[in-house]
Amino acid sequence: MFIAGYLNETSTVIFSTAIKTIGFSTGHSS
């Protein structure tokens, strides 16, 4: 249960970071 919550939070952070990185790259190249 604890591990599942940890993985879920970690994946959420990774996903958020990926979105920010993609958004920055798109905005920068435009």
Coordinates of C-alpha atoms in Angstrom, one line a residue:
M1 CA 0.0 0.0 0.0
F2 CA 2.8 2.4 1.0
I3 CA 4.9 1.4 -2.1
A4 CA 1.9 1.8 -4.4
G5 CA 1.4 5.3 -3.1
Y6 CA 5.1 6.1 -3.4
L7 CA 5.2 4.9 -7.0
N8 CA 2.0 6.8 -7.8
E9 CA 3.4 10.1 -6.4
T10 CA 6.7 9.5 -8.2
S11 CA 5.1 8.9 -11.5
T12 CA 3.0 12.0 -11.1
V13 CA 6.1 14.1 -10.4
I14 CA 7.9 12.5 -13.4
F15 CA 4.8 13.2 -15.6
S16 CA 4.6 16.8 -14.4
T17 CA 8.3 17.3 -15.1
A18 CA 8.0 15.8 -18.6
I19 CA 5.1 18.2 -19.4
K20 CA 7.1 21.2 -18.2
T21 CA 10.1 20.1 -20.2
I22 CA 8.0 19.5 -23.4
G23 CA 6.3 22.8 -22.9
F24 CA 9.6 24.6 -22.4
S25 CA 11.1 23.0 -25.5
T26 CA 8.0 23.8 -27.6
G27 CA 7.9 27.4 -26.4
H28 CA 11.6 27.9 -26.8
S29 CA 11.8 26.5 -30.4
S30 CA 8.7 28.5 -31.5

